CSV table of C-alpha atoms in Angstrom, one decimal:
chain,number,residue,atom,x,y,z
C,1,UNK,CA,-9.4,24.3,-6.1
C,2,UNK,CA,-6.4,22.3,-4.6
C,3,UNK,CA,-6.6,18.8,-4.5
C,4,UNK,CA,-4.3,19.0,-1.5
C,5,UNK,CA,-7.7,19.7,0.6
C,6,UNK,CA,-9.4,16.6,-1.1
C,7,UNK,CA,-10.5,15.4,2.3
C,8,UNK,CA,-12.5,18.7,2.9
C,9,UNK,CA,-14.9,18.5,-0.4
C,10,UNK,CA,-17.7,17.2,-1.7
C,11,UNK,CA,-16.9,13.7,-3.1
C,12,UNK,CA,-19.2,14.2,-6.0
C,13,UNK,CA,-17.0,17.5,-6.8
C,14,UNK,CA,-13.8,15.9,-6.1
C,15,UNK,CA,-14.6,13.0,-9.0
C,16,UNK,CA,-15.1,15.5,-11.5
C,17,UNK,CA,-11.5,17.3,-10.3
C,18,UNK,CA,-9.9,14.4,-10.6
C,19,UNK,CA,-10.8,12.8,-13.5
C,20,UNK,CA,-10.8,16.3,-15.0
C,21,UNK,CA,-7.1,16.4,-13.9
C,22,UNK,CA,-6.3,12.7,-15.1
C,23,UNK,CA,-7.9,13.4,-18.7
C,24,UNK,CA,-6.1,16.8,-19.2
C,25,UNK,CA,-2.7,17.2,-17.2
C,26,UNK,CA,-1.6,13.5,-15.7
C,27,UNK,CA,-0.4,11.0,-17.0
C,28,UNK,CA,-1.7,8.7,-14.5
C,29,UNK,CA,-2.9,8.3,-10.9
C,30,UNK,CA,0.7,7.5,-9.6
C,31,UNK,CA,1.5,11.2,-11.4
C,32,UNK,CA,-1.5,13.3,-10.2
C,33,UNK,CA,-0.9,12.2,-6.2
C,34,UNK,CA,3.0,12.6,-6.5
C,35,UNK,CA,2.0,16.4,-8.3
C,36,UNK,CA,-0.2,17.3,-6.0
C,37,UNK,CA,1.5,15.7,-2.7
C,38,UNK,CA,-1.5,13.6,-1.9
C,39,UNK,CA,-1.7,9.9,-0.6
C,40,UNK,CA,-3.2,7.6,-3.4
C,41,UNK,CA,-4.5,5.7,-0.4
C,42,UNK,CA,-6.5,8.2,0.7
C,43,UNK,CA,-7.7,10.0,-2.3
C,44,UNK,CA,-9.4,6.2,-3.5
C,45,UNK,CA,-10.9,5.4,-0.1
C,46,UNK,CA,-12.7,9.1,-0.3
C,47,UNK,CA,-14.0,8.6,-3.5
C,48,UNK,CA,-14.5,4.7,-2.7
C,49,UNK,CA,-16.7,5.6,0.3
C,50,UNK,CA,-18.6,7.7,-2.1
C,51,UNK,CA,-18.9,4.8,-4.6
C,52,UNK,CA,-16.4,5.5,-7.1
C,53,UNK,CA,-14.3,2.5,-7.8
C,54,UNK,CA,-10.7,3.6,-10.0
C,55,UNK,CA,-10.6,2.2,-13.6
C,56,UNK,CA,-7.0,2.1,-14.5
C,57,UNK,CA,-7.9,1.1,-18.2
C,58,UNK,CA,-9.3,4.3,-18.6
C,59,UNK,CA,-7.8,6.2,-16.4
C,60,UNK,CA,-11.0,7.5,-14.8
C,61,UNK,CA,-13.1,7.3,-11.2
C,62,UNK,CA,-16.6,5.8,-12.3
């Protein structure tokens, strides 16, 4: 799946991609948006409206 369609899926999916994608291939948020072409903005307010707050500490949605 492309996280360039992050808008378009499940928010419960999407978690999983991302933190999937922070755990195994970025280094951090700022590098899996600017890889993938996304707006940070908008990727944390989907998952936000879906109740996943960002934990920098450990790099993770939760």
């Amino acid at each position: 799946m492309k996280l360039q369609r992050f808008e378009e899926m499940d928010p419960h999916l999407l978690v999983g991609l991302v933190n999937t994608e922070l755990r195994n291939v970025s280094e951090s948020l700022d590098d899996l948006v600017k890889t993938h072409g996304i707006e940070q903005d908008k990727l944390v307010s989907r998952l936000a409206d879906a109740g996943y707050d960002y934990r920098p500490e450990q790099r993770q949605f939760r």
